[in-house]
GROMACS .gro file of C-alpha atoms in nm:
model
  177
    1UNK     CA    1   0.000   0.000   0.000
    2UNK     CA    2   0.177   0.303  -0.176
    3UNK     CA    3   0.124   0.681   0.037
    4UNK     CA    4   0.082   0.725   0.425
    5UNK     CA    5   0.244   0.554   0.668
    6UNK     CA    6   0.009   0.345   0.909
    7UNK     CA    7   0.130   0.385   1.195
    8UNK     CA    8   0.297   0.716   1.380
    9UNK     CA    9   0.674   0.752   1.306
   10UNK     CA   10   0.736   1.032   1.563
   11UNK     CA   11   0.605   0.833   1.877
   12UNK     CA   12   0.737   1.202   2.097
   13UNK     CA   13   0.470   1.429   2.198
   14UNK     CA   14   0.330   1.805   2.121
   15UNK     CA   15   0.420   2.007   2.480
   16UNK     CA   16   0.171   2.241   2.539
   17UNK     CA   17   0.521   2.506   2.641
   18UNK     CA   18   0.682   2.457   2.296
   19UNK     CA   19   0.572   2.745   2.068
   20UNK     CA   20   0.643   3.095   1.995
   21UNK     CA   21   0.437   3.366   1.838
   22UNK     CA   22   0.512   3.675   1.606
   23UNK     CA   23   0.267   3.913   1.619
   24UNK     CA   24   0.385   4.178   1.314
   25UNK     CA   25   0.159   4.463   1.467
   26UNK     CA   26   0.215   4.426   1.802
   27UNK     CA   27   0.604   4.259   1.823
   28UNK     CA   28   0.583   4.375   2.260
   29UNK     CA   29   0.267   4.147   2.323
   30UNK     CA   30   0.418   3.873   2.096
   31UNK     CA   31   0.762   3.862   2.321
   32UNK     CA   32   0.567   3.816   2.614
   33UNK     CA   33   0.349   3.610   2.513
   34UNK     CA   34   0.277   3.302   2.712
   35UNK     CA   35  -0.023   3.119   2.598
   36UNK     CA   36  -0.198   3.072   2.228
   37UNK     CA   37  -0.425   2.826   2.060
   38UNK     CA   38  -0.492   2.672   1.700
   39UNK     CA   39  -0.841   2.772   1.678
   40UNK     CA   40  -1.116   2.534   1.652
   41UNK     CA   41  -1.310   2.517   1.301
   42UNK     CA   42  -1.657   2.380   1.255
   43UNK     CA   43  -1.816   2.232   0.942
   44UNK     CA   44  -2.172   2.367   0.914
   45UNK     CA   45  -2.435   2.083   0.863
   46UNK     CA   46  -2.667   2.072   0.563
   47UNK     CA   47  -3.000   1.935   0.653
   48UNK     CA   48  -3.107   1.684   0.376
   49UNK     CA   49  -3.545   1.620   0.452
   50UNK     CA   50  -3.614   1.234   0.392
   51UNK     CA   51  -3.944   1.087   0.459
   52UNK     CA   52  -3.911   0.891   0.814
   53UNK     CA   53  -3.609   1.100   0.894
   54UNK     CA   54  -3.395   1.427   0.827
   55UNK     CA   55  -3.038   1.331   0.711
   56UNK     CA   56  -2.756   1.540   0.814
   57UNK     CA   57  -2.481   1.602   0.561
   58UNK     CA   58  -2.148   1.795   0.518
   59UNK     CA   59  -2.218   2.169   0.455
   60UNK     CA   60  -1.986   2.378   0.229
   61UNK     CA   61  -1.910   2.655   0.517
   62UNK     CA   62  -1.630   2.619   0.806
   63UNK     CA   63  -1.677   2.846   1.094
   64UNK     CA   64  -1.292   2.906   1.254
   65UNK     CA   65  -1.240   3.004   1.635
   66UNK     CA   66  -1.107   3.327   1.773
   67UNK     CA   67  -0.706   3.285   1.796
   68UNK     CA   68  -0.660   3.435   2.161
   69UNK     CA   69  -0.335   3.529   2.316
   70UNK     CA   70  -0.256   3.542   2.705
   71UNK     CA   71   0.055   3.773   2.745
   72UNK     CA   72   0.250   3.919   3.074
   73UNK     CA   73   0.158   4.261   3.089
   74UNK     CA   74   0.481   4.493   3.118
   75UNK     CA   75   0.515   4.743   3.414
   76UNK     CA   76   0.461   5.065   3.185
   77UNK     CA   77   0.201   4.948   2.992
   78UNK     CA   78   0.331   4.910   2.667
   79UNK     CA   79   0.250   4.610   2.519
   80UNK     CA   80  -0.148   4.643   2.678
   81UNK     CA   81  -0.168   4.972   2.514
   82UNK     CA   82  -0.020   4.822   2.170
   83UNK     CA   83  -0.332   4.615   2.159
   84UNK     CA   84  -0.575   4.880   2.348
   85UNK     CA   85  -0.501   5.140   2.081
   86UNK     CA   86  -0.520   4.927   1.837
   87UNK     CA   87  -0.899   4.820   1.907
   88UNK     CA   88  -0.968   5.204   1.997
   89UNK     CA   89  -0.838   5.336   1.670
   90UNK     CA   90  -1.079   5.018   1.472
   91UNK     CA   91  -1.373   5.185   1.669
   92UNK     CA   92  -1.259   5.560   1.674
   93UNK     CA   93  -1.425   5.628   2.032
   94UNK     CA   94  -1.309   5.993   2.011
   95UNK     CA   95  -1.293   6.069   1.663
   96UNK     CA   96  -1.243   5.950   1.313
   97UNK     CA   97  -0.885   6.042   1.308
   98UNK     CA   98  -0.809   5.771   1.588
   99UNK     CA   99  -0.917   5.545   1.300
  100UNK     CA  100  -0.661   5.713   1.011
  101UNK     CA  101  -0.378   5.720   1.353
  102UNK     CA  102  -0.441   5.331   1.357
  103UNK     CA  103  -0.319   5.307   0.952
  104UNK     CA  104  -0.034   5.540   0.930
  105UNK     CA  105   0.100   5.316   1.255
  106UNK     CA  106   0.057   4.995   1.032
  107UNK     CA  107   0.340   4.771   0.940
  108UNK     CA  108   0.153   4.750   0.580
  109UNK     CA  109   0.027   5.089   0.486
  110UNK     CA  110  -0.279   5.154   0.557
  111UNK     CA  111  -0.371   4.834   0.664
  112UNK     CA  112  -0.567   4.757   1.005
  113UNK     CA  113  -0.475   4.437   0.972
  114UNK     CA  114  -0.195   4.220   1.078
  115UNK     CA  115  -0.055   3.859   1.011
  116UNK     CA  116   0.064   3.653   1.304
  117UNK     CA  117   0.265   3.295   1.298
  118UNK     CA  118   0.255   3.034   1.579
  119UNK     CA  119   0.559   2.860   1.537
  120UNK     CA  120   0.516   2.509   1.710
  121UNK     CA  121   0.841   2.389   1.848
  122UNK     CA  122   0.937   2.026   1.920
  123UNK     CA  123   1.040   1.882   2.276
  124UNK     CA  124   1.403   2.001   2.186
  125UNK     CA  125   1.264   2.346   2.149
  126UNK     CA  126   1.348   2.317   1.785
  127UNK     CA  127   1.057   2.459   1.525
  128UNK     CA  128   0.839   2.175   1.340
  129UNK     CA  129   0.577   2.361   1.222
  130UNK     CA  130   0.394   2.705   1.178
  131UNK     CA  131  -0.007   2.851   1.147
  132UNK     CA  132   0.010   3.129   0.953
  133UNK     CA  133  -0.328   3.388   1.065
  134UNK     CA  134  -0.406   3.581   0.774
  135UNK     CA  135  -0.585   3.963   0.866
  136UNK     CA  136  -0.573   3.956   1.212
  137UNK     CA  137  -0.755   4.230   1.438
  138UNK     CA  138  -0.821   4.198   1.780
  139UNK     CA  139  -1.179   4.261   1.908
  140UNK     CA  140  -1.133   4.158   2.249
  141UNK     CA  141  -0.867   4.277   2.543
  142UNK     CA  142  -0.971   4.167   2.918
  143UNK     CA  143  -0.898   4.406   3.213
  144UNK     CA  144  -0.611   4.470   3.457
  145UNK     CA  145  -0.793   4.474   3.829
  146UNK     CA  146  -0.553   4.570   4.124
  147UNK     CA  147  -0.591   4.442   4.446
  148UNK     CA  148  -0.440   4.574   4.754
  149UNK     CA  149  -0.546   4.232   4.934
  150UNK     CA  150  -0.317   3.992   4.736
  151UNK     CA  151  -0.030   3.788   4.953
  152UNK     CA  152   0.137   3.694   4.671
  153UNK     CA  153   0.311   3.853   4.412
  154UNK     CA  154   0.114   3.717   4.077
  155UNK     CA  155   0.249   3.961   3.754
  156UNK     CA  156  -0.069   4.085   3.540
  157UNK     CA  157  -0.124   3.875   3.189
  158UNK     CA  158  -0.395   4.008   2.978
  159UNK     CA  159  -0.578   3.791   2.731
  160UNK     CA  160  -0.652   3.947   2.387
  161UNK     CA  161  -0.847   3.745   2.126
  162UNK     CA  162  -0.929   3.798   1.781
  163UNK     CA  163  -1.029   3.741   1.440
  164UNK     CA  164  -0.897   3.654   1.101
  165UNK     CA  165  -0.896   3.512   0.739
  166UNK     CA  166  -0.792   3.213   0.767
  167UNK     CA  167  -0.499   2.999   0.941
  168UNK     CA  168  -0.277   2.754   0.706
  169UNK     CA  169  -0.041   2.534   0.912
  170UNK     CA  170   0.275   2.429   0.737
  171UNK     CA  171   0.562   2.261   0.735
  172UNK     CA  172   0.909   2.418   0.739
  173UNK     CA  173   0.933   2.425   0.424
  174UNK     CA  174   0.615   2.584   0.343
  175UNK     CA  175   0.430   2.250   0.210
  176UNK     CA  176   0.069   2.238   0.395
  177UNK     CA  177   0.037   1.965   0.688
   0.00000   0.00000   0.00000
């Protein structure tokens, strides 16, 4: 039987500490960042009507999850506000000009966007693999609450999520997984 393997080659596994992220918008959240997912996607059912019974079938639409990012939060601020002005100047609170601030700070000109990579790194902390986001912007950054009643010295993270294209994963050498 000519093509795939049967059986796993690799028998090491995926650590969930082994990745690293570049963020091309916001390089100061990427370096601290200490958490990230490969979103989820969901095939959309087509509902096919049969006499005793509906029949569910594959639809033709997939539905991907919101890549989120948990990040130590630095002590002035600067890699919260990266991703706090860059949601404020997508919804111009104060005025439209936020919104043109928001381009002529883009890595591509006048682009809102941004492309990330989650490089996936083997148990030797050597790179395997990559997801490539496509069109990132975040829509969602959680608070910062201080406490004067904390014992223990816990530093801030901040989670940020957002949304996107699409995500290809790939090899090294570029060829798709």
């Amino acid at each position: 039987m000519a093509g795939r393997p049967s059986q796993i080659e690799n028998r090491n596994f995926l650590s969930p500490t082994g990745f690293n992220f570049i963020l091309k918008r916001s390089p100061k959240v990427a370096f601290f960042c200490n958490q990230a997912n490969i979103p989820d996607l969901t095939l959309g059912i087509a509902n096919q009507p049969s006499y005793l019974k509906d029949i569910d079938t594959p639809g033709d639409k997939i539905s991907f999850g919101d890549l989120t990012l948990r990040f130590l939060v630095d002590e002035n601020l600067e890699n919260y506000m990266e991703i706090q002005n860059w949601i404020r100047g997508l919804g111009y609170p104060e005025s439209v000009q936020d919104y043109r601030d928001l381009e002529v700070e883009a890595v591509i000109p006048k682009s809102v966007y941004s492309d990330g990579t989650l490089q996936i790194l083997s148990n030797n902390l050597v790179a395997k693999f990559q997801v490539f986001f496509k069109d990132l912007f975040p829509y969602s950054l959680s608070t910062i609450t201080f406490d004067a009643t904390d014992t223990d010295i816990q530093y801030f993270t901040a989670d940020v999520s957002f949304k996107y294209t699409i995500y290809d994963m790939q090899d090294l050498s570029g060829n798709s997984l």
